[in-house]
Coordinates of C-alpha atoms in Angstrom, one line a residue:
Chain A
X167 CA -36.5 -1.6 14.5
X168 CA -34.1 0.9 15.4
X169 CA -34.3 4.3 13.6
X170 CA -31.6 5.5 11.1
X171 CA -30.3 8.0 13.5
X172 CA -29.7 5.5 16.5
X173 CA -28.0 3.0 13.9
X174 CA -25.8 5.9 12.5
X175 CA -25.0 7.0 16.2
X176 CA -24.0 3.5 17.1
X177 CA -21.9 3.3 14.1
X178 CA -20.1 6.5 14.6
X179 CA -19.6 5.6 18.4
X180 CA -18.1 2.1 17.5
X181 CA -15.9 3.4 14.8
X182 CA -14.6 6.2 17.1
X183 CA -13.7 3.7 19.7
X184 CA -11.6 1.8 17.3
X185 CA -9.5 4.9 16.8
X186 CA -9.3 5.5 20.3
X187 CA -8.3 2.2 21.2
X188 CA -5.5 2.2 18.6
X189 CA -7.2 -0.6 16.3
X190 CA -7.2 1.8 13.4
X191 CA -5.5 4.9 12.7
X192 CA -5.7 7.8 10.2
X193 CA -4.8 5.6 7.1
X194 CA -8.3 4.0 7.6
X195 CA -10.0 7.3 7.4
X196 CA -7.9 8.1 4.2
X197 CA -9.2 5.0 2.7
X198 CA -12.8 5.8 3.5
X199 CA -12.2 9.2 1.7
X200 CA -11.4 7.2 -1.6
X201 CA -14.9 5.5 -1.3
X202 CA -17.8 7.1 -3.3
X203 CA -20.9 6.2 -5.1
X204 CA -18.9 5.0 -8.0
X205 CA -16.8 2.8 -5.7
X206 CA -19.0 2.0 -2.8
X207 CA -17.2 -1.2 -1.7
X208 CA -13.8 0.2 -1.9
X209 CA -13.0 -0.2 1.7
X210 CA -14.4 -3.5 2.0
X211 CA -12.4 -4.7 -0.9
X212 CA -9.4 -3.4 0.5
X213 CA -9.8 -4.9 3.9
X214 CA -10.7 -8.2 2.3
X215 CA -7.1 -8.2 0.6
X216 CA -5.8 -7.3 4.0
X217 CA -7.5 -10.4 5.4
X218 CA -6.2 -12.6 2.8
X219 CA -2.7 -11.4 2.9
X220 CA -2.7 -11.7 6.8
X221 CA -4.1 -15.1 6.7
X222 CA -1.4 -16.2 4.2
X223 CA 1.5 -14.6 6.1
X224 CA 0.6 -15.8 9.3
X225 CA 0.5 -19.3 8.1
X226 CA 3.8 -18.7 6.5
X227 CA 5.3 -17.3 9.8
X228 CA 4.0 -20.2 11.7
X229 CA 5.5 -22.8 9.3
X230 CA 8.7 -21.0 9.3
X231 CA 9.1 -20.7 13.0
X232 CA 8.5 -24.3 13.6
X233 CA 11.3 -25.4 11.5
X234 CA 14.4 -26.9 13.1
X235 CA 16.2 -23.6 12.5
X236 CA 14.6 -20.4 11.6
X237 CA 15.3 -18.5 8.4
X238 CA 15.3 -15.2 9.9
X239 CA 15.6 -13.5 6.5
X240 CA 12.7 -15.3 5.3
X241 CA 10.7 -14.5 8.5
X242 CA 11.6 -10.8 8.2
X243 CA 10.4 -10.7 4.7
X244 CA 7.1 -12.1 5.5
X245 CA 6.8 -9.7 8.5
X246 CA 7.8 -6.7 6.2
X247 CA 4.9 -7.6 4.1
X248 CA 2.4 -7.9 6.8
X249 CA 3.7 -4.5 8.2
X250 CA 3.0 -3.1 4.8
X251 CA -0.4 -4.4 4.4
X252 CA -1.5 -3.4 7.9
X253 CA -0.1 0.0 7.3
X254 CA -2.0 0.4 4.2
X255 CA -5.1 -0.1 5.8
X256 CA -4.3 1.5 9.1
X257 CA -4.5 -1.5 11.3
X258 CA -2.2 0.2 13.7
X259 CA -1.9 -2.3 16.5
X260 CA -1.0 -5.2 13.9
X261 CA 1.6 -2.9 12.4
X262 CA 3.3 -2.2 15.6
X263 CA 3.8 -5.8 16.6
X264 CA 5.1 -6.1 13.2
X265 CA 7.8 -3.5 14.0
X266 CA 8.8 -5.3 17.1
X267 CA 8.9 -8.6 15.2
X268 CA 11.3 -7.4 12.8
X269 CA 13.7 -6.3 15.6
X270 CA 13.7 -9.8 16.8
X271 CA 14.3 -11.1 13.4
X272 CA 17.2 -8.8 13.3
X273 CA 18.4 -10.1 16.4
X274 CA 17.8 -13.7 15.4
X275 CA 15.8 -14.2 18.7
X276 CA 13.6 -17.1 18.2
X277 CA 11.9 -16.6 21.4
X278 CA 11.0 -13.0 20.7
X279 CA 9.7 -14.0 17.4
X280 CA 7.5 -16.8 18.7
X281 CA 6.1 -14.4 21.3
X282 CA 5.5 -11.8 18.6
X283 CA 3.8 -14.3 16.3
X284 CA 1.3 -15.0 19.3
X285 CA 0.6 -11.2 19.6
X286 CA 0.2 -10.9 15.7
X287 CA -2.4 -13.7 15.6
X288 CA -4.3 -12.2 18.6
X289 CA -4.2 -8.5 17.3
X290 CA -5.1 -9.6 13.8
X291 CA -8.1 -11.7 15.3
X292 CA -9.0 -8.6 17.3
X293 CA -9.0 -6.3 14.5
X294 CA -10.7 -8.6 12.0
X295 CA -13.6 -8.9 14.5
X296 CA -13.7 -5.2 14.8
X297 CA -13.8 -4.5 11.2
X298 CA -16.5 -7.1 10.4
X299 CA -18.6 -5.7 13.1
X300 CA -18.1 -2.1 11.8
X301 CA -18.9 -3.3 8.3
X302 CA -22.2 -5.0 9.7
X303 CA -23.1 -1.8 11.4
X304 CA -22.6 0.1 8.2
X305 CA -24.6 -2.3 6.4
X306 CA -27.5 -1.9 8.9
X307 CA -27.3 1.9 8.3
X308 CA -27.6 1.2 4.7
X309 CA -30.4 -1.1 5.0
X310 CA -32.4 1.3 7.1
X311 CA -32.1 3.8 4.4
X312 CA -29.6 5.9 5.7
X313 CA -26.1 7.0 4.8
X314 CA -22.8 6.2 6.2
X315 CA -21.6 9.4 8.2
X316 CA -18.1 10.4 7.6
Chain B
X25 CA -0.9 31.4 -20.0
X26 CA -0.5 27.9 -18.8
X27 CA 3.0 26.6 -18.2
X28 CA 3.5 23.5 -20.3
X29 CA 5.9 20.7 -20.4
X30 CA 6.8 18.6 -23.2
X31 CA 7.3 15.1 -22.7
X32 CA 8.6 13.1 -25.6
X33 CA 6.7 15.5 -28.1
X34 CA 3.4 15.5 -26.2
X35 CA 2.5 18.7 -24.5
X36 CA 0.9 18.6 -21.2
X37 CA -0.7 21.6 -19.4
X38 CA -2.8 21.9 -16.4
X39 CA -5.8 20.5 -17.7
X40 CA -4.1 17.2 -19.0
X41 CA -4.7 13.9 -17.5
X42 CA -1.5 12.3 -16.5
X43 CA -1.1 8.6 -17.3
X44 CA 0.8 7.0 -14.3
X45 CA 2.4 3.4 -14.4
X46 CA 2.1 2.2 -10.8
X47 CA 4.5 -0.8 -9.9
X48 CA 3.9 -2.7 -6.6
X49 CA 4.2 -6.3 -5.8
X50 CA 1.3 -6.0 -3.2
X51 CA -2.1 -6.4 -4.6
X52 CA -3.5 -4.4 -1.5
X53 CA -1.2 -1.5 -2.4
X54 CA -1.8 -1.5 -6.2
X55 CA -5.5 -1.2 -5.4
X56 CA -4.9 1.7 -3.2
X57 CA -2.6 3.7 -5.5
X58 CA -4.9 3.0 -8.3
X59 CA -7.9 4.6 -6.4
X60 CA -5.7 7.5 -5.2
X61 CA -4.7 8.2 -8.8
X62 CA -8.0 7.7 -10.4
X63 CA -9.7 10.0 -7.7
X64 CA -7.1 12.6 -8.7
X65 CA -8.0 12.3 -12.3
X66 CA -5.1 10.3 -13.6
X67 CA -5.1 7.5 -15.9
X68 CA -3.5 4.3 -14.2
X69 CA -1.9 1.3 -15.3
X70 CA -0.9 -0.9 -12.3
X71 CA 1.7 -3.8 -12.7
X72 CA 3.0 -6.1 -10.0
X73 CA 6.8 -5.9 -11.1
X74 CA 9.6 -4.1 -12.5
X75 CA 9.9 -6.7 -15.3
X76 CA 6.3 -6.1 -16.3
X77 CA 6.8 -2.4 -16.1
X78 CA 9.6 -2.5 -18.5
X79 CA 7.5 -4.7 -20.7
X80 CA 4.7 -2.2 -20.7
X81 CA 7.0 0.5 -21.5
X82 CA 8.3 -1.3 -24.4
X83 CA 11.8 -1.7 -23.2
X84 CA 13.6 -4.5 -24.5
X85 CA 17.2 -3.4 -23.7
X86 CA 17.2 -1.4 -27.1
X87 CA 15.2 1.4 -28.6
X88 CA 11.6 0.9 -27.6
X89 CA 9.3 3.2 -29.5
X90 CA 8.0 1.1 -32.2
X91 CA 7.1 -1.7 -29.8
X92 CA 5.3 0.5 -27.4
X93 CA 1.8 -0.5 -26.6
X94 CA -0.7 1.7 -24.9
X95 CA -0.6 5.2 -23.9
X96 CA 2.3 7.4 -23.1
X97 CA 3.3 7.3 -19.7
X98 CA 4.0 10.5 -17.8
X99 CA 4.9 9.2 -14.4
X100 CA 6.0 6.0 -12.9
X101 CA 5.5 5.4 -9.3
X102 CA 7.3 2.4 -7.9
X103 CA 7.6 0.5 -4.7
X104 CA 11.2 0.2 -3.4
X105 CA 11.1 -3.4 -2.0
X106 CA 9.9 -5.9 -4.6
X107 CA 11.0 -9.5 -5.2
X108 CA 13.1 -9.8 -8.3
X109 CA 13.8 -6.4 -9.7
X110 CA 13.5 -3.8 -6.8
X111 CA 12.2 -0.3 -7.5
X112 CA 15.8 0.9 -7.2
X113 CA 16.7 -1.2 -10.0
X114 CA 13.9 -0.3 -12.2
X115 CA 14.8 3.4 -11.6
X116 CA 18.4 2.7 -12.9
X117 CA 17.1 1.1 -16.0
X118 CA 14.6 3.6 -16.7
X119 CA 17.1 6.4 -16.2
X120 CA 19.6 4.5 -18.3
X121 CA 17.5 4.3 -21.3
X122 CA 17.6 7.1 -23.8
X123 CA 14.0 6.5 -24.7
X124 CA 12.7 6.2 -21.1
X125 CA 14.8 8.5 -18.9
X126 CA 12.7 11.6 -19.4
X127 CA 9.7 10.0 -17.4
X128 CA 9.8 10.9 -13.9
X129 CA 10.1 8.1 -11.5
X130 CA 8.7 8.3 -7.9
X131 CA 9.9 5.8 -5.3
X132 CA 7.5 4.6 -2.7
X133 CA 8.9 2.7 0.6
X134 CA 7.4 1.9 3.9
X135 CA 10.9 2.4 5.3
X136 CA 12.3 5.9 6.1
X137 CA 15.9 5.1 5.5
X138 CA 18.0 8.1 4.7
X139 CA 20.8 6.3 2.8
X140 CA 17.9 4.5 0.8
X141 CA 16.3 7.9 0.0
X142 CA 19.7 9.5 -1.0
X143 CA 20.6 6.7 -3.3
X144 CA 17.2 7.0 -5.1
X145 CA 17.3 10.7 -5.5
X146 CA 21.0 10.4 -6.6
X147 CA 19.7 8.0 -9.3
X148 CA 17.4 10.5 -10.6
X149 CA 14.2 9.7 -8.8
X150 CA 11.8 12.6 -8.8
X151 CA 10.7 11.9 -5.2
X152 CA 10.6 9.4 -2.4
X153 CA 7.5 9.0 -0.8
X154 CA 7.1 7.2 2.6
X155 CA 4.2 4.8 2.5
X156 CA 1.3 4.7 3.1
X157 CA 0.9 7.2 0.3
X158 CA -1.9 9.8 1.0
X159 CA -4.2 11.8 -1.4
X160 CA -2.2 14.9 -0.6
X161 CA 0.9 13.3 -1.8
X162 CA -0.7 12.3 -5.1
X163 CA -2.2 15.9 -5.7
X164 CA 1.1 17.5 -4.9
X165 CA 3.0 15.0 -7.4
X166 CA 0.4 15.8 -9.9
X167 CA 0.9 19.6 -9.8
X168 CA 4.8 19.3 -9.8
X169 CA 4.6 17.0 -12.8
X170 CA 2.2 19.2 -14.7
X171 CA 4.2 22.3 -13.9
X172 CA 7.3 20.8 -15.7
X173 CA 10.3 19.6 -13.7
X174 CA 13.0 19.4 -16.5
X175 CA 15.0 22.5 -15.4
X176 CA 14.6 21.9 -11.6
X177 CA 15.9 18.5 -11.3
X178 CA 19.4 19.0 -10.3
X179 CA 18.9 21.5 -7.2
X180 CA 15.6 20.7 -6.0
X181 CA 16.5 16.8 -5.7
X182 CA 17.3 17.1 -2.2
X183 CA 14.3 19.1 -1.5
X184 CA 12.2 16.3 -2.7
X185 CA 13.2 14.0 0.2
X186 CA 9.6 14.0 1.5
X187 CA 9.9 12.0 4.5
X188 CA 7.2 11.7 6.7
X189 CA 7.6 11.4 10.5
X190 CA 6.9 7.7 11.1
X191 CA 5.9 7.8 14.7
X192 CA 5.2 4.3 14.9
X193 CA 8.7 3.4 14.0
X194 CA 11.0 2.1 16.9
X195 CA 14.1 2.6 14.8
X196 CA 16.2 5.7 16.0
X197 CA 16.5 8.4 13.7
X198 CA 19.9 9.3 12.7
X199 CA 21.1 12.7 14.0
X200 CA 20.6 15.4 11.2
X201 CA 23.9 15.5 9.4
X202 CA 24.2 19.5 9.5
X203 CA 27.4 19.6 8.0
X204 CA 27.1 17.0 5.3
X205 CA 26.9 16.6 1.5
X206 CA 26.4 19.5 -0.8
X207 CA 23.8 21.4 1.3
X208 CA 25.3 24.3 3.1
X209 CA 22.0 25.3 4.4
X210 CA 21.6 25.0 8.2
X211 CA 18.5 23.0 8.6
X212 CA 16.5 24.0 11.5
X213 CA 14.1 20.9 11.2
X214 CA 14.1 17.8 13.1
X215 CA 15.6 14.8 11.8
X216 CA 12.6 13.4 9.8
X217 CA 11.9 16.6 8.0
X218 CA 12.6 17.5 4.3
X219 CA 16.1 18.4 3.6
X220 CA 15.6 21.9 1.9
X221 CA 18.9 23.3 0.4
X222 CA 18.1 26.5 -1.3
X223 CA 14.6 27.3 -1.4
X224 CA 11.9 27.2 1.5
X225 CA 9.3 28.1 -1.0
X226 CA 8.2 24.7 -1.7
X227 CA 5.8 24.1 1.2
X228 CA 5.4 20.5 2.2
X229 CA 1.6 20.0 3.0
X230 CA 2.8 16.8 5.0
X231 CA 1.9 16.7 8.6
X232 CA 4.8 17.5 10.7
X233 CA 3.7 16.9 14.4
X234 CA 7.1 17.2 15.8
X235 CA 8.3 20.4 14.0
X236 CA 10.0 22.3 16.7
X237 CA 13.3 23.3 17.5
X238 CA 16.2 24.1 16.3
X239 CA 19.5 22.4 17.1

């Protein structure tokens, strides 16, 4: 059974890698600062909302892009929402794809939109995995009696 | 002696708790803003639309006071893009109401669009914040509101365009219009900085990674 120190180190290293690889940005740090003993699950709760939003919006986008003719305004509205959610939790790579996606919507470029949707799904899946792993590591630290280092 | 500001007969000073009405259609964003405000010792009521906000404020198109339910609202923070009534439309309704117009309104938006910002400030918005809103934004807002802004509203408005440099945005920043509008002040800031007409004493605590030269 790993000691608390090792678990904490593992957590910090993993978390740092997420920032270095651009999965998460400063906004995620901001969220962590809003968590305390009175709201110990704040970050997990917010991220869960992000997962819900993303799932729903990706489904909507998929449906919308497989219509006979795409309603680019509607597409853009969905992407805008997803951009907002990802930005609110600091999911930087997802946010960046959303920005590119919106440009294709402006240009009414279906090919570009389809490509972006693929990318979005892939980036979302990646960050979801990363975050779930992060939370698991946090749980391990807590279970071992340690606290989450900032 | 602490400076006080009267808001609809209520005296607020530096130790008062602000009651903020937050309006945003995104559940996620409501959760975050609520936390930001609570951590900053504010009371919060979060609603999901402009219509709900007006309902809460007891606004029914006529005089409201008697129908007002709940605590007095000292500040309204609203998202700009919302389905149905936008934050801009909500702003107009509030500033157009004799009973509500004194309440400062802050617009939040993920999009850093100068014309949008100008519109809002012109319509009487206290500030325009680029999302995601940070703790430092809320802290600064709180002190601005508590210090009393009644007299300052006119000139300071252009100073309140606190735009954050959105380095992830691919949209080109418009060239800074040096010779535009009312401001005769030669801005030495790069396009995404706040426009400061008269006084530089109001320091923006926002990160300004690209603050460099001077056109």
